Structures are given as structure tokens and as C-alpha cells.
Amino acid sequence: MVRRRARRPPRGDRPGRLRRRRRGPHRRRQLPRVSSSASEWGHTTIVYGGRRCRCGADGCLEAYVGAEAVLDRWRVARRGRAVPGPDEESGIAALVGGAERTDSAARVLEETAGYLGAGIANLINLFNPERIVLGGWAGLALGGVLLPRIREVAAAHALRHPYGQASIELCRLGPDAVSVGAATLPVARLLSEGGAR
């Protein structure tokens, strides 16, 4: 009598085994994380023992380049005098407009470009991205005048080869980029999976 070997189930269906997906060059891998707070770039330390951030830590990038922080630094540079404008947007516009007339505004913008450029250099050195896009209303308002200087500072602080492969640009979708991006997700799903009743 000849014994036949029992057929084994396909590899991915065996108990106790994890199914692995083949990853082609087009497939992106997500970095593992423990919770939903990954990639908080604004809360990386740019100045050891620096300004207090709204997150409670000291020296975060956001404590230097966030709209509220930029205006607070300008207020300090003005020796405590109030910043023009009723809100942050008008305050940033006044800062940008006043850079040609006052040393304090020019100095704050130069420092902001320096902090942002150094922060972007850290991103380039860590992740080697193809493109970095500055967006949001404050990013667009400041980046519109500071982008060349931000690129210079990033080039001075980043590793040469990764910097040469990256581009630093302003968002082309305007201040509503997040909502426009979110609106494309259901459309992309419909196009990839087709409609269902």
C-alpha cells in the first residue's frame, strides 16, 4: 500500500503563520508606532532649554515658528509693545509688511527662516524626503517671503546628498489643502474599488 502525503495548505493559510505581502518598489512602508502621535515634527527640540511650547516642553520648533510664537517673539523684539492687528493673520501680515521698515520685524523674520530651515534640514537628514511642502495660512504667508532663505539655511544644515534630492516648495492648494486632500480620499476609493450599492 502506498501512502499519500497529505496536501499542505498554502503558506499564508497555515495556522500560526503571518501572511506577508510582497512589497514592490511602488509600495510605501509605514513606520511602526505605538499610538496616534507619530510625526509631531513641530514638537521636536530645536533649542535645548529654549522657549516654553504650548505642549509643555521647552525648545520645540513650534515655539519658534508657529504663528503665535512668531508674533510673541516680535512683541518681545518691540520691547513689549503690542503687535499690530486684531488677530494672528493680520499680525503676521503686519510683520511681513514691516520687515523693510523696521529692524525688529526684519530680525524676527530672519530668525524664523533660520529655525524653519534648520528644522527642515533635520527632516531631510532623518527621512530623506523627495519633497517638503510648506502649507497652512502662516506657512504660506511667511514662506512667500522667506522661502529662498529657508532653502539656504536648510542646505547649510542638511547632508549634501539628501538635500540635493529634495525640493522645498510652497503648497499650491492654498490654505485649504487639508480639506481638499480629505475630499479626494472618497473619490480615490471610488475610482480604485468602483461604486457599490
PDB file of C-alpha atoms in Angstrom:
ATOM      1  CA  MET A   1       0.000   0.000   0.000  1.00  0.00           C
ATOM      2  CA  VAL A   2       1.294   3.405  -0.993  1.00  0.00           C
ATOM      3  CA  ARG A   3       0.781   6.213   1.415  1.00  0.00           C
ATOM      4  CA  ARG A   4      -0.007   9.600   0.014  1.00  0.00           C
ATOM      5  CA  ARG A   5       1.280  12.692   1.656  1.00  0.00           C
ATOM      6  CA  ALA A   6      -1.466  14.982   2.888  1.00  0.00           C
ATOM      7  CA  ARG A   7      -1.683  18.204   0.951  1.00  0.00           C
ATOM      8  CA  ARG A   8      -0.433  21.133   2.934  1.00  0.00           C
ATOM      9  CA  PRO A   9      -2.484  24.299   2.980  1.00  0.00           C
ATOM     10  CA  PRO A  10      -0.978  27.261   1.168  1.00  0.00           C
ATOM     11  CA  ARG A  11       1.714  29.049   3.157  1.00  0.00           C
ATOM     12  CA  GLY A  12      -0.376  32.065   4.108  1.00  0.00           C
ATOM     13  CA  ASP A  13      -3.221  29.865   5.407  1.00  0.00           C
ATOM     14  CA  ARG A  14      -1.193  27.778   7.832  1.00  0.00           C
ATOM     15  CA  PRO A  15      -2.065  28.315  11.466  1.00  0.00           C
ATOM     16  CA  GLY A  16       0.458  30.292  13.454  1.00  0.00           C
ATOM     17  CA  ARG A  17       1.947  31.987  10.415  1.00  0.00           C
ATOM     18  CA  LEU A  18       1.614  35.564   9.404  1.00  0.00           C
ATOM     19  CA  ARG A  19       0.802  36.283   5.812  1.00  0.00           C
ATOM     20  CA  ARG A  20       3.406  38.521   4.253  1.00  0.00           C
ATOM     21  CA  ARG A  21       2.610  40.794   1.412  1.00  0.00           C
ATOM     22  CA  ARG A  22       5.152  41.238  -1.266  1.00  0.00           C
ATOM     23  CA  ARG A  23       6.355  44.775  -1.365  1.00  0.00           C
ATOM     24  CA  GLY A  24       7.197  46.201  -4.713  1.00  0.00           C
ATOM     25  CA  PRO A  25       9.238  49.356  -5.218  1.00  0.00           C
ATOM     26  CA  HIS A  26       5.991  51.320  -5.590  1.00  0.00           C
ATOM     27  CA  ARG A  27       4.675  50.311  -2.198  1.00  0.00           C
ATOM     28  CA  ARG A  28       5.244  52.639   0.739  1.00  0.00           C
ATOM     29  CA  ARG A  29       6.041  51.325   4.186  1.00  0.00           C
ATOM     30  CA  GLN A  30       4.639  52.999   7.241  1.00  0.00           C
ATOM     31  CA  LEU A  31       6.910  53.448  10.219  1.00  0.00           C
ATOM     32  CA  PRO A  32       5.753  51.427  13.225  1.00  0.00           C
ATOM     33  CA  ARG A  33       4.313  53.449  16.097  1.00  0.00           C
ATOM     34  CA  VAL A  34       2.705  52.800  19.451  1.00  0.00           C
ATOM     35  CA  SER A  35      -0.071  55.403  19.342  1.00  0.00           C
ATOM     36  CA  SER A  36      -1.532  58.032  17.046  1.00  0.00           C
ATOM     37  CA  SER A  37       1.006  60.766  17.862  1.00  0.00           C
ATOM     38  CA  ALA A  38       3.711  59.879  15.331  1.00  0.00           C
ATOM     39  CA  SER A  39       5.397  62.561  13.233  1.00  0.00           C
ATOM     40  CA  GLU A  40       4.854  65.560  15.509  1.00  0.00           C
ATOM     41  CA  TRP A  41       7.693  67.412  13.788  1.00  0.00           C
ATOM     42  CA  GLY A  42       6.721  70.744  15.362  1.00  0.00           C
ATOM     43  CA  HIS A  43       7.435  69.241  18.769  1.00  0.00           C
ATOM     44  CA  THR A  44      10.992  68.180  18.058  1.00  0.00           C
ATOM     45  CA  THR A  45      13.571  70.178  20.021  1.00  0.00           C
ATOM     46  CA  ILE A  46      15.299  72.917  18.052  1.00  0.00           C
ATOM     47  CA  VAL A  47      16.787  74.818  21.037  1.00  0.00           C
ATOM     48  CA  TYR A  48      17.847  72.934  24.161  1.00  0.00           C
ATOM     49  CA  GLY A  49      16.273  74.669  27.173  1.00  0.00           C
ATOM     50  CA  GLY A  50      14.565  77.152  24.854  1.00  0.00           C
ATOM     51  CA  ARG A  51      11.171  78.851  24.836  1.00  0.00           C
ATOM     52  CA  ARG A  52       8.223  77.106  26.503  1.00  0.00           C
ATOM     53  CA  CYS A  53       5.972  75.396  23.954  1.00  0.00           C
ATOM     54  CA  ARG A  54       2.207  75.049  24.311  1.00  0.00           C
ATOM     55  CA  CYS A  55       2.769  71.281  24.629  1.00  0.00           C
ATOM     56  CA  GLY A  56       4.622  71.913  27.912  1.00  0.00           C
ATOM     57  CA  ALA A  57       8.145  71.121  26.680  1.00  0.00           C
ATOM     58  CA  ASP A  58      10.953  73.628  26.181  1.00  0.00           C
ATOM     59  CA  GLY A  59      12.601  74.472  22.863  1.00  0.00           C
ATOM     60  CA  CYS A  60      10.144  72.865  20.422  1.00  0.00           C
ATOM     61  CA  LEU A  61      10.293  74.035  16.818  1.00  0.00           C
ATOM     62  CA  GLU A  62       6.683  75.195  17.112  1.00  0.00           C
ATOM     63  CA  ALA A  63       7.687  77.507  19.982  1.00  0.00           C
ATOM     64  CA  TYR A  64       9.737  79.426  17.389  1.00  0.00           C
ATOM     65  CA  VAL A  65       7.962  79.113  14.040  1.00  0.00           C
ATOM     66  CA  GLY A  66       4.268  78.727  14.921  1.00  0.00           C
ATOM     67  CA  ALA A  67       2.212  81.868  14.188  1.00  0.00           C
ATOM     68  CA  GLU A  68       1.576  82.594  17.875  1.00  0.00           C
ATOM     69  CA  ALA A  69       5.264  82.130  18.708  1.00  0.00           C
ATOM     70  CA  VAL A  70       6.464  84.309  15.814  1.00  0.00           C
ATOM     71  CA  LEU A  71       4.168  87.123  16.934  1.00  0.00           C
ATOM     72  CA  ASP A  72       5.272  86.690  20.562  1.00  0.00           C
ATOM     73  CA  ARG A  73       8.931  86.917  19.517  1.00  0.00           C
ATOM     74  CA  TRP A  74       8.092  90.103  17.573  1.00  0.00           C
ATOM     75  CA  ARG A  75       6.320  91.507  20.631  1.00  0.00           C
ATOM     76  CA  VAL A  76       9.464  90.870  22.697  1.00  0.00           C
ATOM     77  CA  ALA A  77      11.629  92.457  19.967  1.00  0.00           C
ATOM     78  CA  ARG A  78       9.334  95.517  20.141  1.00  0.00           C
ATOM     79  CA  ARG A  79      10.080  95.754  23.885  1.00  0.00           C
ATOM     80  CA  GLY A  80       6.631  94.575  24.867  1.00  0.00           C
ATOM     81  CA  ARG A  81       4.602  96.840  22.581  1.00  0.00           C
ATOM     82  CA  ALA A  82       1.504  95.199  21.113  1.00  0.00           C
ATOM     83  CA  VAL A  83       1.705  93.687  17.652  1.00  0.00           C
ATOM     84  CA  PRO A  84      -0.479  95.465  15.054  1.00  0.00           C
ATOM     85  CA  GLY A  85      -3.726  93.775  14.045  1.00  0.00           C
ATOM     86  CA  PRO A  86      -6.717  92.215  15.785  1.00  0.00           C
ATOM     87  CA  ASP A  87      -5.767  88.577  15.056  1.00  0.00           C
ATOM     88  CA  GLU A  88      -2.811  86.345  14.156  1.00  0.00           C
ATOM     89  CA  GLU A  89      -3.317  86.575  10.389  1.00  0.00           C
ATOM     90  CA  SER A  90      -3.269  90.368  10.371  1.00  0.00           C
ATOM     91  CA  GLY A  91      -0.327  90.321  12.805  1.00  0.00           C
ATOM     92  CA  ILE A  92       1.734  88.081  10.511  1.00  0.00           C
ATOM     93  CA  ALA A  93       0.793  90.300   7.532  1.00  0.00           C
ATOM     94  CA  ALA A  94       1.967  93.361   9.513  1.00  0.00           C
ATOM     95  CA  LEU A  95       5.225  91.592  10.394  1.00  0.00           C
ATOM     96  CA  VAL A  96       5.921  90.693   6.762  1.00  0.00           C
ATOM     97  CA  GLY A  97       4.955  94.179   5.601  1.00  0.00           C
ATOM     98  CA  GLY A  98       7.063  95.867   8.277  1.00  0.00           C
ATOM     99  CA  ALA A  99      10.270  93.929   7.567  1.00  0.00           C
ATOM    100  CA  GLU A 100      11.527  96.584   5.134  1.00  0.00           C
ATOM    101  CA  ARG A 101      10.804  99.433   7.564  1.00  0.00           C
ATOM    102  CA  THR A 102      11.811  98.120  10.994  1.00  0.00           C
ATOM    103  CA  ASP A 103      14.837  96.220  12.244  1.00  0.00           C
ATOM    104  CA  SER A 104      12.797  94.257  14.790  1.00  0.00           C
ATOM    105  CA  ALA A 105      10.483  92.792  12.116  1.00  0.00           C
ATOM    106  CA  ALA A 106      13.405  92.001   9.811  1.00  0.00           C
ATOM    107  CA  ARG A 107      15.297  90.304  12.650  1.00  0.00           C
ATOM    108  CA  VAL A 108      12.298  88.175  13.675  1.00  0.00           C
ATOM    109  CA  LEU A 109      11.734  87.059  10.073  1.00  0.00           C
ATOM    110  CA  GLU A 110      15.439  86.218   9.653  1.00  0.00           C
ATOM    111  CA  GLU A 111      15.388  84.153  12.858  1.00  0.00           C
ATOM    112  CA  THR A 112      12.171  82.428  11.765  1.00  0.00           C
ATOM    113  CA  ALA A 113      13.762  81.457   8.445  1.00  0.00           C
ATOM    114  CA  GLY A 114      16.753  80.129  10.366  1.00  0.00           C
ATOM    115  CA  TYR A 115      14.698  77.993  12.748  1.00  0.00           C
ATOM    116  CA  LEU A 116      12.494  76.685   9.966  1.00  0.00           C
ATOM    117  CA  GLY A 117      15.462  75.950   7.687  1.00  0.00           C
ATOM    118  CA  ALA A 118      17.266  74.066  10.461  1.00  0.00           C
ATOM    119  CA  GLY A 119      14.093  72.112  11.265  1.00  0.00           C
ATOM    120  CA  ILE A 120      13.665  71.182   7.610  1.00  0.00           C
ATOM    121  CA  ALA A 121      17.319  70.098   7.481  1.00  0.00           C
ATOM    122  CA  ASN A 122      16.579  67.730  10.378  1.00  0.00           C
ATOM    123  CA  LEU A 123      13.664  66.263   8.413  1.00  0.00           C
ATOM    124  CA  ILE A 124      15.868  65.795   5.356  1.00  0.00           C
ATOM    125  CA  ASN A 125      18.629  64.128   7.389  1.00  0.00           C
ATOM    126  CA  LEU A 126      16.177  61.794   9.148  1.00  0.00           C
ATOM    127  CA  PHE A 127      13.775  60.799   6.386  1.00  0.00           C
ATOM    128  CA  ASN A 128      15.448  61.699   3.063  1.00  0.00           C
ATOM    129  CA  PRO A 129      12.163  63.006   1.554  1.00  0.00           C
ATOM    130  CA  GLU A 130      11.681  63.830  -2.097  1.00  0.00           C
ATOM    131  CA  ARG A 131       9.623  66.957  -1.368  1.00  0.00           C
ATOM    132  CA  ILE A 132       8.815  69.168   1.593  1.00  0.00           C
ATOM    133  CA  VAL A 133       5.756  71.387   1.235  1.00  0.00           C
ATOM    134  CA  LEU A 134       5.112  74.427   3.424  1.00  0.00           C
ATOM    135  CA  GLY A 135       1.397  74.978   3.865  1.00  0.00           C
ATOM    136  CA  GLY A 136      -1.251  76.465   6.104  1.00  0.00           C
ATOM    137  CA  TRP A 137      -2.056  80.146   6.197  1.00  0.00           C
ATOM    138  CA  ALA A 138       1.012  81.042   8.293  1.00  0.00           C
ATOM    139  CA  GLY A 139       3.347  78.840   6.268  1.00  0.00           C
ATOM    140  CA  LEU A 140       2.162  80.439   3.044  1.00  0.00           C
ATOM    141  CA  ALA A 141       2.346  83.995   4.437  1.00  0.00           C
ATOM    142  CA  LEU A 142       5.867  83.524   5.818  1.00  0.00           C
ATOM    143  CA  GLY A 143       7.110  81.164   3.111  1.00  0.00           C
ATOM    144  CA  GLY A 144       6.106  83.602   0.394  1.00  0.00           C
ATOM    145  CA  VAL A 145       8.885  85.957   1.507  1.00  0.00           C
ATOM    146  CA  LEU A 146      11.240  83.587   3.337  1.00  0.00           C
ATOM    147  CA  LEU A 147      11.428  80.569   1.025  1.00  0.00           C
ATOM    148  CA  PRO A 148      14.815  81.424  -0.581  1.00  0.00           C
ATOM    149  CA  ARG A 149      16.386  81.992   2.854  1.00  0.00           C
ATOM    150  CA  ILE A 150      14.749  78.853   4.278  1.00  0.00           C
ATOM    151  CA  ARG A 151      16.296  76.847   1.424  1.00  0.00           C
ATOM    152  CA  GLU A 152      19.729  78.403   2.075  1.00  0.00           C
ATOM    153  CA  VAL A 153      19.624  77.528   5.786  1.00  0.00           C
ATOM    154  CA  ALA A 154      18.347  74.003   5.070  1.00  0.00           C
ATOM    155  CA  ALA A 155      21.175  73.483   2.559  1.00  0.00           C
ATOM    156  CA  ALA A 156      23.733  74.664   5.132  1.00  0.00           C
ATOM    157  CA  HIS A 157      22.461  72.261   7.814  1.00  0.00           C
ATOM    158  CA  ALA A 158      21.384  69.177   5.836  1.00  0.00           C
ATOM    159  CA  LEU A 159      23.586  66.433   4.478  1.00  0.00           C
ATOM    160  CA  ARG A 160      24.561  67.383   0.932  1.00  0.00           C
ATOM    161  CA  HIS A 161      23.306  64.322  -0.957  1.00  0.00           C
ATOM    162  CA  PRO A 162      19.835  64.054   0.633  1.00  0.00           C
ATOM    163  CA  TYR A 163      19.366  67.827   0.317  1.00  0.00           C
ATOM    164  CA  GLY A 164      20.239  67.625  -3.381  1.00  0.00           C
ATOM    165  CA  GLN A 165      17.438  65.101  -3.910  1.00  0.00           C
ATOM    166  CA  ALA A 166      14.794  67.085  -2.003  1.00  0.00           C
ATOM    167  CA  SER A 167      12.745  70.100  -3.043  1.00  0.00           C
ATOM    168  CA  ILE A 168      11.264  72.644  -0.639  1.00  0.00           C
ATOM    169  CA  GLU A 169       8.127  74.252  -2.025  1.00  0.00           C
ATOM    170  CA  LEU A 170       5.053  76.220  -1.071  1.00  0.00           C
ATOM    171  CA  CYS A 171       1.705  74.435  -1.090  1.00  0.00           C
ATOM    172  CA  ARG A 172      -0.116  75.005  -4.390  1.00  0.00           C
ATOM    173  CA  LEU A 173      -3.554  74.216  -2.973  1.00  0.00           C
ATOM    174  CA  GLY A 174      -3.641  77.234  -0.684  1.00  0.00           C
ATOM    175  CA  PRO A 175      -4.699  77.291   2.965  1.00  0.00           C
ATOM    176  CA  ASP A 176      -7.482  74.735   2.343  1.00  0.00           C
ATOM    177  CA  ALA A 177      -5.054  71.955   1.350  1.00  0.00           C
ATOM    178  CA  VAL A 178      -6.054  69.658   4.237  1.00  0.00           C
ATOM    179  CA  SER A 179      -9.774  69.784   3.407  1.00  0.00           C
ATOM    180  CA  VAL A 180      -9.070  69.407  -0.327  1.00  0.00           C
ATOM    181  CA  GLY A 181      -6.888  66.366   0.412  1.00  0.00           C
ATOM    182  CA  ALA A 182      -9.557  64.842   2.648  1.00  0.00           C
ATOM    183  CA  ALA A 183     -12.181  65.367  -0.059  1.00  0.00           C
ATOM    184  CA  THR A 184     -10.070  63.405  -2.552  1.00  0.00           C
ATOM    185  CA  LEU A 185      -9.990  60.254  -0.371  1.00  0.00           C
ATOM    186  CA  PRO A 186     -13.554  59.051  -1.126  1.00  0.00           C
ATOM    187  CA  VAL A 187     -13.084  59.920  -4.799  1.00  0.00           C
ATOM    188  CA  ALA A 188      -9.838  57.911  -4.930  1.00  0.00           C
ATOM    189  CA  ARG A 189     -11.570  54.961  -3.245  1.00  0.00           C
ATOM    190  CA  LEU A 190     -14.453  55.120  -5.714  1.00  0.00           C
ATOM    191  CA  LEU A 191     -12.023  55.132  -8.652  1.00  0.00           C
ATOM    192  CA  SER A 192      -9.941  52.249  -7.284  1.00  0.00           C
ATOM    193  CA  GLU A 193     -12.748  49.974  -5.993  1.00  0.00           C
ATOM    194  CA  GLY A 194     -15.699  51.034  -8.074  1.00  0.00           C
ATOM    195  CA  GLY A 195     -19.117  52.005  -6.814  1.00  0.00           C
ATOM    196  CA  ALA A 196     -21.299  49.762  -4.681  1.00  0.00           C
ATOM    197  CA  ARG A 197     -24.986  49.927  -3.915  1.00  0.00           C
TER     198      ARG A 197
END
